[in-house]
PDB file of C-alpha atoms and ligand atoms in Angstrom:
ATOM      1  CA  MET Y   1     132.911  92.317 128.511  1.00 75.00           C
ATOM      2  CA  SER Y   2     129.666  92.278 126.539  1.00 86.00           C
ATOM      3  CA  LYS Y   3     128.861  91.140 123.126  1.00 96.00           C
ATOM      4  CA  VAL Y   4     128.224  94.163 120.705  1.00 98.00           C
ATOM      5  CA  ILE Y   5     125.002  93.847 118.675  1.00 98.00           C
ATOM      6  CA  ASP Y   6     126.091  95.014 115.318  1.00 98.00           C
ATOM      7  CA  GLY Y   7     122.846  96.608 114.046  1.00 98.00           C
ATOM      8  CA  LYS Y   8     124.388  97.672 110.738  1.00 98.00           C
ATOM      9  CA  ALA Y   9     125.487  94.067 109.795  1.00 98.00           C
ATOM     10  CA  ILE Y  10     122.037  92.723 110.878  1.00 98.00           C
ATOM     11  CA  ALA Y  11     120.276  95.405 108.989  1.00 98.00           C
ATOM     12  CA  ASN Y  12     122.511  94.637 105.735  1.00 98.00           C
ATOM     13  CA  GLN Y  13     121.469  90.939 105.770  1.00 98.00           C
ATOM     14  CA  ILE Y  14     117.853  91.923 106.036  1.00 98.00           C
ATOM     15  CA  ARG Y  15     118.260  94.485 103.166  1.00 98.00           C
ATOM     16  CA  HIS Y  16     119.645  91.719 101.078  1.00 98.00           C
ATOM     17  CA  THR Y  17     116.639  89.514 101.587  1.00 98.00           C
ATOM     18  CA  ILE Y  18     114.240  92.614 100.982  1.00 98.00           C
ATOM     19  CA  LYS Y  19     116.131  93.472  97.727  1.00 98.00           C
ATOM     20  CA  GLU Y  20     115.566  89.790  96.479  1.00 98.00           C
ATOM     21  CA  GLU Y  21     111.898  90.020  97.452  1.00 98.00           C
ATOM     22  CA  VAL Y  22     111.567  93.388  95.515  1.00 98.00           C
ATOM     23  CA  SER Y  23     113.089  92.041  92.492  1.00 98.00           C
ATOM     24  CA  ALA Y  24     110.702  88.946  92.621  1.00 97.00           C
ATOM     25  CA  LEU Y  25     107.755  91.174  92.887  1.00 97.00           C
ATOM     26  CA  LYS Y  26     108.975  93.189  89.798  1.00 97.00           C
ATOM     27  CA  THR Y  27     109.517  89.993  87.690  1.00 98.00           C
ATOM     28  CA  GLN Y  28     106.535  87.985  88.784  1.00 97.00           C
ATOM     29  CA  HIS Y  29     103.913  90.691  89.291  1.00 97.00           C
ATOM     30  CA  SER Y  30     105.387  93.934  87.527  1.00 97.00           C
ATOM     31  CA  LEU Y  31     104.954  95.622  90.791  1.00 98.00           C
ATOM     32  CA  VAL Y  32     107.446  98.136  92.091  1.00 98.00           C
ATOM     33  CA  PRO Y  33     106.947  98.967  95.665  1.00 98.00           C
ATOM     34  CA  GLY Y  34     106.638 102.840  96.094  1.00 98.00           C
ATOM     35  CA  LEU Y  35     107.163 104.944  99.153  1.00 98.00           C
ATOM     36  CA  CYS Y  36     106.480 108.528  99.496  1.00 98.00           C
ATOM     37  CA  VAL Y  37     108.259 110.761 102.021  1.00 98.00           C
ATOM     38  CA  ILE Y  38     106.903 114.245 102.907  1.00 98.00           C
ATOM     39  CA  LEU Y  39     109.297 116.580 104.428  1.00 98.00           C
ATOM     40  CA  VAL Y  40     108.134 119.922 105.883  1.00 98.00           C
ATOM     41  CA  GLY Y  41     110.560 122.537 106.444  1.00 97.00           C
ATOM     42  CA  ASP Y  42     114.401 122.606 107.057  1.00 95.00           C
ATOM     43  CA  ASP Y  43     115.385 120.774 110.028  1.00 94.00           C
ATOM     44  CA  PRO Y  44     118.830 119.491 109.280  1.00 91.00           C
ATOM     45  CA  ALA Y  45     118.494 116.167 111.262  1.00 90.00           C
ATOM     46  CA  SER Y  46     115.122 115.485 109.306  1.00 95.00           C
ATOM     47  CA  LYS Y  47     116.956 116.183 105.986  1.00 95.00           C
ATOM     48  CA  ILE Y  48     119.641 113.716 106.950  1.00 93.00           C
ATOM     49  CA  TYR Y  49     116.893 111.028 107.928  1.00 94.00           C
ATOM     50  CA  VAL Y  50     115.050 111.551 104.694  1.00 97.00           C
ATOM     51  CA  ARG Y  51     118.192 111.442 102.612  1.00 97.00           C
ATOM     52  CA  ASN Y  52     119.291 108.027 104.161  1.00 96.00           C
ATOM     53  CA  LYS Y  53     115.735 106.810 103.565  1.00 97.00           C
ATOM     54  CA  GLU Y  54     115.867 107.745  99.993  1.00 97.00           C
ATOM     55  CA  ARG Y  55     119.300 106.052  99.639  1.00 97.00           C
ATOM     56  CA  ALA Y  56     118.062 102.917 101.265  1.00 97.00           C
ATOM     57  CA  CYS Y  57     115.189 102.610  98.951  1.00 98.00           C
ATOM     58  CA  LYS Y  58     117.122 102.903  96.035  1.00 98.00           C
ATOM     59  CA  GLU Y  59     119.599 100.286  97.279  1.00 97.00           C
ATOM     60  CA  VAL Y  60     116.820  97.644  97.421  1.00 98.00           C
ATOM     61  CA  GLY Y  61     114.856  98.730  94.525  1.00 98.00           C
ATOM     62  CA  ILE Y  62     111.960 100.514  96.133  1.00 98.00           C
ATOM     63  CA  ASN Y  63     110.767 103.539  94.118  1.00 98.00           C
ATOM     64  CA  SER Y  64     111.158 106.507  96.464  1.00 98.00           C
ATOM     65  CA  THR Y  65     109.796 110.002  96.100  1.00 98.00           C
ATOM     66  CA  VAL Y  66     110.298 113.016  98.445  1.00 98.00           C
ATOM     67  CA  ILE Y  67     107.673 115.903  98.607  1.00 98.00           C
ATOM     68  CA  ARG Y  68     109.385 118.835 100.140  1.00 98.00           C
ATOM     69  CA  MET Y  69     107.236 121.474 101.584  1.00 98.00           C
ATOM     70  CA  ASP Y  70     107.788 124.930 103.010  1.00 98.00           C
ATOM     71  CA  GLU Y  71     108.178 125.396 106.667  1.00 98.00           C
ATOM     72  CA  GLN Y  72     105.007 127.754 106.417  1.00 98.00           C
ATOM     73  CA  VAL Y  73     102.994 125.292 104.413  1.00 98.00           C
ATOM     74  CA  ALA Y  74      99.094 125.451 105.427  1.00 98.00           C
ATOM     75  CA  GLU Y  75      97.924 122.189 107.107  1.00 98.00           C
ATOM     76  CA  LYS Y  76      95.169 121.854 104.543  1.00 98.00           C
ATOM     77  CA  GLU Y  77      97.851 121.615 101.781  1.00 98.00           C
ATOM     78  CA  LEU Y  78      99.610 118.867 103.638  1.00 98.00           C
ATOM     79  CA  LEU Y  79      96.398 117.060 104.428  1.00 98.00           C
ATOM     80  CA  ASP Y  80      95.332 117.421 100.710  1.00 98.00           C
ATOM     81  CA  THR Y  81      98.747 116.089  99.473  1.00 98.00           C
ATOM     82  CA  ILE Y  82      98.345 112.939 101.757  1.00 98.00           C
ATOM     83  CA  GLU Y  83      94.876 112.472 100.472  1.00 98.00           C
ATOM     84  CA  ARG Y  84      96.206 112.419  96.869  1.00 98.00           C
ATOM     85  CA  LEU Y  85      98.882 110.050  97.731  1.00 98.00           C
ATOM     86  CA  ASN Y  86      96.238 107.784  99.562  1.00 98.00           C
ATOM     87  CA  GLN Y  87      94.610 107.483  96.044  1.00 98.00           C
ATOM     88  CA  ASP Y  88      97.796 107.037  94.108  1.00 98.00           C
ATOM     89  CA  ASP Y  89      98.185 103.303  93.266  1.00 97.00           C
ATOM     90  CA  ASN Y  90     101.906 103.689  92.655  1.00 97.00           C
ATOM     91  CA  VAL Y  91     102.391 104.729  96.274  1.00 98.00           C
ATOM     92  CA  HIS Y  92     102.324 101.746  98.771  1.00 98.00           C
ATOM     93  CA  GLY Y  93     103.728 103.608 101.736  1.00 98.00           C
ATOM     94  CA  ILE Y  94     103.413 107.121 103.028  1.00 98.00           C
ATOM     95  CA  LEU Y  95     105.564 108.678 105.569  1.00 98.00           C
ATOM     96  CA  VAL Y  96     105.532 112.264 106.988  1.00 98.00           C
ATOM     97  CA  GLN Y  97     108.970 112.992 108.450  1.00 98.00           C
ATOM     98  CA  LEU Y  98     108.610 114.201 112.195  1.00 96.00           C
ATOM     99  CA  PRO Y  99     108.842 116.736 113.908  1.00 96.00           C
ATOM    100  CA  LEU Y 100     106.365 118.868 112.211  1.00 98.00           C
ATOM    101  CA  PRO Y 101     106.211 122.742 112.431  1.00 97.00           C
ATOM    102  CA  ARG Y 102     104.153 123.969 115.595  1.00 97.00           C
ATOM    103  CA  HIS Y 103     101.262 125.314 113.564  1.00 98.00           C
ATOM    104  CA  ILE Y 104     100.459 121.789 111.982  1.00 98.00           C
ATOM    105  CA  ASN Y 105      98.525 119.363 114.106  1.00 98.00           C
ATOM    106  CA  LYS Y 106     100.733 116.137 114.087  1.00 97.00           C
ATOM    107  CA  ASP Y 107      97.875 113.932 115.094  1.00 97.00           C
ATOM    108  CA  ALA Y 108      95.621 115.250 112.338  1.00 98.00           C
ATOM    109  CA  VAL Y 109      98.313 114.615 109.710  1.00 98.00           C
ATOM    110  CA  ILE Y 110      99.093 111.030 111.129  1.00 98.00           C
ATOM    111  CA  ASN Y 111      95.335 110.301 111.099  1.00 98.00           C
ATOM    112  CA  ALA Y 112      94.980 111.451 107.452  1.00 98.00           C
ATOM    113  CA  ILE Y 113      97.416 108.726 106.152  1.00 98.00           C
ATOM    114  CA  HIS Y 114      95.340 105.688 105.048  1.00 98.00           C
ATOM    115  CA  PRO Y 115      96.103 102.937 107.588  1.00 98.00           C
ATOM    116  CA  ALA Y 116      97.083 100.433 104.666  1.00 98.00           C
ATOM    117  CA  LYS Y 117      99.744 102.939 103.643  1.00 98.00           C
ATOM    118  CA  ASP Y 118     100.859 103.802 107.152  1.00 98.00           C
ATOM    119  CA  VAL Y 119     104.220 102.064 106.830  1.00 98.00           C
ATOM    120  CA  ASP Y 120     105.548 103.934 110.149  1.00 97.00           C
ATOM    121  CA  GLY Y 121     102.790 102.204 111.966  1.00 97.00           C
ATOM    122  CA  PHE Y 122     101.649 105.441 113.883  1.00 97.00           C
ATOM    123  CA  HIS Y 123      98.081 105.549 112.681  1.00 97.00           C
ATOM    124  CA  PRO Y 124      95.798 104.856 115.622  1.00 97.00           C
ATOM    125  CA  ILE Y 125      94.119 101.860 113.694  1.00 98.00           C
ATOM    126  CA  ASN Y 126      97.721 100.400 113.450  1.00 98.00           C
ATOM    127  CA  SER Y 127      98.415 101.275 117.162  1.00 97.00           C
ATOM    128  CA  GLY Y 128      95.221  99.579 118.081  1.00 97.00           C
ATOM    129  CA  MET Y 129      96.132  96.569 115.916  1.00 98.00           C
ATOM    130  CA  LEU Y 130      99.445  96.461 117.649  1.00 98.00           C
ATOM    131  CA  MET Y 131      97.700  96.361 121.187  1.00 97.00           C
ATOM    132  CA  ALA Y 132      95.508  93.403 119.877  1.00 97.00           C
ATOM    133  CA  GLY Y 133      98.246  91.535 118.647  1.00 96.00           C
ATOM    134  CA  GLN Y 134      97.048  91.854 114.952  1.00 97.00           C
ATOM    135  CA  ALA Y 135      99.692  94.378 113.681  1.00 95.00           C
ATOM    136  CA  GLU Y 136     100.383  94.481 109.870  1.00 92.00           C
ATOM    137  CA  PHE Y 137     102.744  97.597 110.276  1.00 95.00           C
ATOM    138  CA  GLU Y 138     104.738  97.320 113.504  1.00 97.00           C
ATOM    139  CA  PRO Y 139     106.275 100.658 114.140  1.00 98.00           C
ATOM    140  CA  CYS Y 140     109.835 100.614 112.517  1.00 98.00           C
ATOM    141  CA  THR Y 141     111.947 101.375 115.565  1.00 98.00           C
ATOM    142  CA  PRO Y 142     110.303  99.011 117.976  1.00 98.00           C
ATOM    143  CA  LYS Y 143     110.241  96.439 115.221  1.00 98.00           C
ATOM    144  CA  GLY Y 144     114.088  96.784 114.616  1.00 98.00           C
ATOM    145  CA  ILE Y 145     114.652  96.518 118.409  1.00 98.00           C
ATOM    146  CA  ILE Y 146     112.990  93.278 118.769  1.00 98.00           C
ATOM    147  CA  ARG Y 147     114.950  91.992 115.879  1.00 98.00           C
ATOM    148  CA  LEU Y 148     118.074  93.005 117.475  1.00 98.00           C
ATOM    149  CA  ILE Y 149     117.255  91.329 120.692  1.00 98.00           C
ATOM    150  CA  GLU Y 150     116.225  88.205 118.842  1.00 97.00           C
ATOM    151  CA  GLU Y 151     119.879  88.186 117.426  1.00 96.00           C
ATOM    152  CA  THR Y 152     121.171  87.525 120.752  1.00 96.00           C
ATOM    153  CA  ASP Y 153     120.999  83.915 121.901  1.00 87.00           C
ATOM    154  CA  GLU Y 154     118.648  84.814 124.649  1.00 96.00           C
ATOM    155  CA  SER Y 155     115.011  84.186 124.601  1.00 96.00           C
ATOM    156  CA  ILE Y 156     112.676  87.004 125.369  1.00 98.00           C
ATOM    157  CA  ALA Y 157     110.107  84.842 127.258  1.00 98.00           C
ATOM    158  CA  GLY Y 158     110.066  84.875 131.021  1.00 98.00           C
ATOM    159  CA  LYS Y 159     112.570  87.830 130.942  1.00 98.00           C
ATOM    160  CA  ARG Y 160     112.099  91.032 132.913  1.00 98.00           C
ATOM    161  CA  ALA Y 161     112.265  93.860 130.537  1.00 99.00           C
ATOM    162  CA  VAL Y 162     112.442  97.642 131.600  1.00 99.00           C
ATOM    163  CA  VAL Y 163     111.795 100.268 128.873  1.00 99.00           C
ATOM    164  CA  ILE Y 164     112.760 103.826 129.753  1.00 99.00           C
ATOM    165  CA  GLY Y 165     110.825 106.275 127.706  1.00 98.00           C
ATOM    166  CA  ARG Y 166     106.898 106.151 126.934  1.00 98.00           C
ATOM    167  CA  SER Y 167     106.636 107.853 123.540  1.00 97.00           C
ATOM    168  CA  ASN Y 168     104.003 106.470 121.089  1.00 95.00           C
ATOM    169  CA  ILE Y 169     106.786 105.788 118.503  1.00 95.00           C
ATOM    170  CA  VAL Y 170     109.331 104.010 120.684  1.00 98.00           C
ATOM    171  CA  GLY Y 171     108.695 103.378 124.360  1.00 98.00           C
ATOM    172  CA  LYS Y 172     105.104 102.323 124.490  1.00 98.00           C
ATOM    173  CA  PRO Y 173     105.059 100.008 121.463  1.00 98.00           C
ATOM    174  CA  VAL Y 174     108.239  98.252 122.182  1.00 98.00           C
ATOM    175  CA  ALA Y 175     106.916  97.532 125.572  1.00 98.00           C
ATOM    176  CA  ILE Y 176     103.838  96.080 124.149  1.00 98.00           C
ATOM    177  CA  MET Y 177     105.797  94.056 121.673  1.00 98.00           C
ATOM    178  CA  LEU Y 178     108.038  92.595 124.463  1.00 98.00           C
ATOM    179  CA  LEU Y 179     104.793  91.753 126.596  1.00 98.00           C
ATOM    180  CA  GLN Y 180     103.534  89.888 123.447  1.00 98.00           C
ATOM    181  CA  ARG Y 181     106.746  87.936 123.426  1.00 98.00           C
ATOM    182  CA  HIS Y 182     106.098  87.135 127.134  1.00 98.00           C
ATOM    183  CA  ALA Y 183     108.518  89.304 128.954  1.00 98.00           C
ATOM    184  CA  THR Y 184     107.401  90.850 132.241  1.00 98.00           C
ATOM    185  CA  ILE Y 185     107.455  94.737 131.453  1.00 98.00           C
ATOM    186  CA  THR Y 186     107.912  97.749 133.267  1.00 98.00           C
ATOM    187  CA  ILE Y 187     107.628 101.150 131.550  1.00 98.00           C
ATOM    188  CA  ALA Y 188     109.734 103.806 133.144  1.00 98.00           C
ATOM    189  CA  HIS Y 189     109.798 107.723 132.258  1.00 98.00           C
ATOM    190  CA  SER Y 190     110.470 111.122 133.561  1.00 98.00           C
ATOM    191  CA  ARG Y 191     108.370 110.898 136.583  1.00 98.00           C
ATOM    192  CA  THR Y 192     109.554 107.546 137.701  1.00 98.00           C
ATOM    193  CA  ARG Y 193     111.079 107.311 141.057  1.00 98.00           C
ATOM    194  CA  ASN Y 194     114.411 105.245 141.913  1.00 98.00           C
ATOM    195  CA  LEU Y 195     114.980 104.814 138.230  1.00 98.00           C
ATOM    196  CA  ALA Y 196     118.361 103.249 138.389  1.00 98.00           C
ATOM    197  CA  GLU Y 197     117.051 100.658 141.028  1.00 98.00           C
ATOM    198  CA  ILE Y 198     114.235  99.636 138.602  1.00 98.00           C
ATOM    199  CA  ALA Y 199     116.493  99.576 135.663  1.00 99.00           C
ATOM    200  CA  ARG Y 200     118.748  97.154 137.678  1.00 98.00           C
ATOM    201  CA  THR Y 201     115.972  94.513 137.760  1.00 98.00           C
ATOM    202  CA  ALA Y 202     116.074  94.306 133.819  1.00 98.00           C
ATOM    203  CA  ASP Y 203     117.364  91.383 131.950  1.00 98.00           C
ATOM    204  CA  ILE Y 204     116.401  93.597 128.873  1.00 98.00           C
ATOM    205  CA  LEU Y 205     116.931  97.317 129.176  1.00 99.00           C
ATOM    206  CA  VAL Y 206     115.545  99.447 126.458  1.00 99.00           C
ATOM    207  CA  VAL Y 207     116.431 103.105 126.793  1.00 99.00           C
ATOM    208  CA  ALA Y 208     114.628 105.819 124.599  1.00 98.00           C
ATOM    209  CA  ILE Y 209     115.061 108.973 126.403  1.00 98.00           C
ATOM    210  CA  GLY Y 210     117.051 111.288 124.124  1.00 97.00           C
ATOM    211  CA  LYS Y 211     119.407 112.402 126.969  1.00 98.00           C
ATOM    212  CA  PRO Y 212     123.118 111.658 125.978  1.00 98.00           C
ATOM    213  CA  GLN Y 213     124.887 109.380 128.191  1.00 98.00           C
ATOM    214  CA  PHE Y 214     122.118 109.323 130.854  1.00 98.00           C
ATOM    215  CA  VAL Y 215     122.391 105.698 131.754  1.00 98.00           C
ATOM    216  CA  ASP Y 216     125.587 104.547 133.638  1.00 98.00           C
ATOM    217  CA  ALA Y 217     126.614 101.242 135.045  1.00 98.00           C
ATOM    218  CA  SER Y 218     124.584 101.842 138.248  1.00 98.00           C
ATOM    219  CA  PHE Y 219     121.481 101.125 136.058  1.00 98.00           C
ATOM    220  CA  ILE Y 220     122.764  97.853 134.719  1.00 98.00           C
ATOM    221  CA  LYS Y 221     122.088  94.355 135.957  1.00 98.00           C
ATOM    222  CA  GLU Y 222     125.206  91.995 135.253  1.00 98.00           C
ATOM    223  CA  GLY Y 223     124.563  90.302 131.862  1.00 98.00           C
ATOM    224  CA  ALA Y 224     121.548  92.311 130.754  1.00 98.00           C
ATOM    225  CA  ILE Y 225     120.627  93.072 127.142  1.00 98.00           C
ATOM    226  CA  VAL Y 226     120.963  96.908 126.674  1.00 98.00           C
ATOM    227  CA  ILE Y 227     119.447  98.530 123.691  1.00 98.00           C
ATOM    228  CA  ASP Y 228     120.337 102.178 123.327  1.00 98.00           C
ATOM    229  CA  VAL Y 229     117.766 103.989 121.260  1.00 98.00           C
ATOM    230  CA  GLY Y 230     118.775 107.538 121.898  1.00 98.00           C
ATOM    231  CA  ILE Y 231     120.384 109.689 119.215  1.00 96.00           C
ATOM    232  CA  THR Y 232     121.452 113.018 119.882  1.00 95.00           C
ATOM    233  CA  ARG Y 233     123.930 115.160 118.021  1.00 92.00           C
ATOM    234  CA  VAL Y 234     126.467 116.601 120.245  1.00 93.00           C
ATOM    235  CA  ASN Y 235     129.422 118.681 118.540  1.00 92.00           C
ATOM    236  CA  GLY Y 236     128.624 117.079 115.286  1.00 88.00           C
ATOM    237  CA  SER Y 237     128.698 113.384 116.373  1.00 92.00           C
ATOM    238  CA  LEU Y 238     126.012 111.060 117.333  1.00 94.00           C
ATOM    239  CA  MET Y 239     125.602 110.102 121.117  1.00 97.00           C
ATOM    240  CA  GLY Y 240     123.256 107.526 122.659  1.00 98.00           C
ATOM    241  CA  ASP Y 241     121.428 107.493 125.853  1.00 98.00           C
ATOM    242  CA  VAL Y 242     123.951 104.890 127.559  1.00 98.00           C
ATOM    243  CA  LYS Y 243     127.466 105.506 128.748  1.00 98.00           C
ATOM    244  CA  PHE Y 244     128.812 102.821 126.311  1.00 98.00           C
ATOM    245  CA  GLU Y 245     132.087 102.148 127.775  1.00 97.00           C
ATOM    246  CA  GLU Y 246     131.296 101.611 131.279  1.00 97.00           C
ATOM    247  CA  VAL Y 247     128.068  99.748 130.484  1.00 98.00           C
ATOM    248  CA  GLU Y 248     129.723  97.407 128.044  1.00 98.00           C
ATOM    249  CA  LYS Y 249     131.803  95.942 130.830  1.00 97.00           C
ATOM    250  CA  LYS Y 250     128.674  94.855 132.846  1.00 98.00           C
ATOM    251  CA  ALA Y 251     126.078  94.080 130.062  1.00 98.00           C
ATOM    252  CA  GLY Y 252     125.756  90.690 128.431  1.00 98.00           C
ATOM    253  CA  TYR Y 253     124.846  92.476 124.977  1.00 98.00           C
ATOM    254  CA  ILE Y 254     124.738  95.996 124.106  1.00 98.00           C
ATOM    255  CA  THR Y 255     123.894  98.252 121.017  1.00 98.00           C
ATOM    256  CA  PRO Y 256     126.375 100.838 119.936  1.00 98.00           C
ATOM    257  CA  VAL Y 257     125.324 104.433 118.740  1.00 98.00           C
ATOM    258  CA  PRO Y 258     125.734 104.738 115.806  1.00 96.00           C
ATOM    259  CA  GLY Y 259     125.409 101.303 114.216  1.00 97.00           C
ATOM    260  CA  GLY Y 260     122.757  99.876 116.447  1.00 98.00           C
ATOM    261  CA  VAL Y 261     119.083 100.623 116.280  1.00 98.00           C
ATOM    262  CA  GLY Y 262     119.346 103.324 113.730  1.00 96.00           C
ATOM    263  CA  PRO Y 263     120.147 101.252 110.530  1.00 97.00           C
ATOM    264  CA  MET Y 264     117.390  98.763 111.677  1.00 98.00           C
ATOM    265  CA  THR Y 265     114.787 101.601 111.954  1.00 97.00           C
ATOM    266  CA  ILE Y 266     115.321 102.193 108.165  1.00 97.00           C
ATOM    267  CA  THR Y 267     115.442  98.522 107.395  1.00 98.00           C
ATOM    268  CA  MET Y 268     112.088  97.945 108.863  1.00 98.00           C
ATOM    269  CA  LEU Y 269     110.588 100.861 106.986  1.00 98.00           C
ATOM    270  CA  LEU Y 270     111.893  98.960 103.748  1.00 98.00           C
ATOM    271  CA  GLU Y 271     110.230  96.079 105.027  1.00 98.00           C
ATOM    272  CA  ASN Y 272     106.961  97.589 105.931  1.00 98.00           C
ATOM    273  CA  THR Y 273     106.873  99.283 102.422  1.00 98.00           C
ATOM    274  CA  LEU Y 274     107.403  95.897 100.790  1.00 98.00           C
ATOM    275  CA  ILE Y 275     104.482  94.471 102.977  1.00 98.00           C
ATOM    276  CA  ALA Y 276     102.265  97.222 101.868  1.00 98.00           C
ATOM    277  CA  ALA Y 277     102.950  96.663  98.295  1.00 98.00           C
ATOM    278  CA  LYS Y 278     102.464  92.923  98.518  1.00 97.00           C
ATOM    279  CA  ARG Y 279      98.812  93.664  99.617  1.00 95.00           C
ATOM    280  CA  ASN Y 280      98.292  94.694  95.902  1.00 93.00           C
ATOM    281  CA  ILE Y 281      99.183  91.325  94.466  1.00 91.00           C
TER     282      ILE Y 281
HETATM  283  P1  NAD R   1     110.310 111.461 123.312  1.00 92.35           P
HETATM  284  O1  NAD R   1     111.125 112.951 123.608  1.00 92.35           O
HETATM  285  O2  NAD R   1     108.980 111.521 122.775  1.00 92.35           O
HETATM  286  O3  NAD R   1     110.243 110.803 124.574  1.00 92.35           O
HETATM  287  C1  NAD R   1     111.273 110.622 125.584  1.00 92.35           C
HETATM  288  C2  NAD R   1     110.873 109.820 126.737  1.00 92.35           C
HETATM  289  O4  NAD R   1     111.926 109.843 127.798  1.00 92.35           O
HETATM  290  C3  NAD R   1     109.516 110.474 127.304  1.00 92.35           C
HETATM  291  O5  NAD R   1     108.630 109.235 127.447  1.00 92.35           O
HETATM  292  C4  NAD R   1     110.112 110.856 128.853  1.00 92.35           C
HETATM  293  O6  NAD R   1     109.069 110.401 129.820  1.00 92.35           O
HETATM  294  C5  NAD R   1     111.227 109.903 128.879  1.00 92.35           C
HETATM  295  N1  NAD R   1     112.364 110.677 129.754  1.00 92.35           N
HETATM  296  C6  NAD R   1     112.663 112.050 129.704  1.00 92.35           C
HETATM  297  N2  NAD R   1     113.487 112.401 130.637  1.00 92.35           N
HETATM  298  C7  NAD R   1     113.672 111.346 131.345  1.00 92.35           C
HETATM  299  C8  NAD R   1     114.358 111.172 132.682  1.00 92.35           C
HETATM  300  N3  NAD R   1     115.222 112.030 133.041  1.00 92.35           N
HETATM  301  N4  NAD R   1     114.409 109.817 133.124  1.00 92.35           N
HETATM  302  C9  NAD R   1     113.526 108.889 132.618  1.00 92.35           C
HETATM  303  N5  NAD R   1     112.765 109.021 131.518  1.00 92.35           N
HETATM  304  C10 NAD R   1     112.859 110.263 130.867  1.00 92.35           C
HETATM  305  O7  NAD R   1     111.535 110.757 122.527  1.00 92.35           O
HETATM  306  P2  NAD R   1     111.398 109.507 121.514  1.00 92.35           P
HETATM  307  O8  NAD R   1     110.680 109.836 120.149  1.00 92.35           O
HETATM  308  O9  NAD R   1     110.827 108.357 122.291  1.00 92.35           O
HETATM  309  O10 NAD R   1     112.954 109.218 121.225  1.00 92.35           O
HETATM  310  C11 NAD R   1     113.877 108.958 122.175  1.00 92.35           C
HETATM  311  C12 NAD R   1     115.189 109.058 121.826  1.00 92.35           C
HETATM  312  O11 NAD R   1     115.413 108.047 120.894  1.00 92.35           O
HETATM  313  C13 NAD R   1     115.548 110.409 120.839  1.00 92.35           C
HETATM  314  O12 NAD R   1     117.012 110.386 121.176  1.00 92.35           O
HETATM  315  C14 NAD R   1     115.431 109.931 119.539  1.00 92.35           C
HETATM  316  O13 NAD R   1     116.136 110.743 118.721  1.00 92.35           O
HETATM  317  C15 NAD R   1     115.804 108.570 119.513  1.00 92.35           C
HETATM  318  N6  NAD R   1     115.078 107.668 118.609  1.00 92.35           N
HETATM  319  C16 NAD R   1     115.989 107.034 117.635  1.00 92.35           C
HETATM  320  C17 NAD R   1     115.522 106.098 116.579  1.00 92.35           C
HETATM  321  C18 NAD R   1     116.363 105.520 116.043  1.00 92.35           C
HETATM  322  O14 NAD R   1     115.949 104.957 114.750  1.00 92.35           O
HETATM  323  N7  NAD R   1     117.549 105.070 116.430  1.00 92.35           N
HETATM  324  C19 NAD R   1     114.078 106.379 116.286  1.00 92.35           C
HETATM  325  C20 NAD R   1     113.461 107.065 117.248  1.00 92.35           C
HETATM  326  C21 NAD R   1     113.939 107.766 118.086  1.00 92.35           C
END
């Protein structure tokens, strides 16, 4: 039986520290960290994510504003809004909620955010800094995943890590971050052959596919650390990529869904916003 990594409890502890630091910034420097989230359209999942981010900001004393834009908004209007926020000294972090409508070029939008305000860590300058081991803003989900692994009593160095999924926001950066911590990494994806066999070599298995219950016990090495990043809404409830009940029996550690990676992602966003604000001291 594995130990369940309680992402919610770990996130709460970190948020407590962030709250204290935000309060100290206010009293010592009259500086209130500010995050602006841009939400385009009516995607129900995006609305929930944005609401949760707003709530989390409020909880720790970060100023949060949400700019809501119509689904049909012109790309130019969105880019102009980002430029205005780039110039606004009260805004330390800018986040554009993804996905964006198809008529908008996502890369152009991400590239328009000033790298010093890119608290999601998606700007190519920040991805490049991550590659070079100099990141100031590590992307939130991978950063949260590393913290969760660090909460186990296992060290990452020397371990064999397999990451399933190669997206720019999860798979690729988390693999780089594990490599920087001296794991031996394999990145698997939709064209990988013998996936279960490769996964079974992993001391640390990170699953970020977006296919509910895809990974079963046959993918798991006895005692492995299993991080389930996937979130899919099925009949109103959230489901991970991992069959929790059977994998839990074989893994050493496992994250639940919900209550694993999700709360950490938002917490790392708060932390990155605090880092961005501190650059103004
Ligand atoms: P994505 O769709 O950009 O990437 C999915 C990846 O999975 C791709 O690289 C693809 O090659 C791989 N893949 C697809 N089918 C596969 C298969 N059959 N076998 C092996 N690999 C396969 O998704 P993403 O943005 O990286 O997100 C992945 C999941 O993580 C989604 O469920 C998403 O909702 C979730 N997510 C959760 C958080 C969080 O905070 N918990 C944050 C970001 C993403």
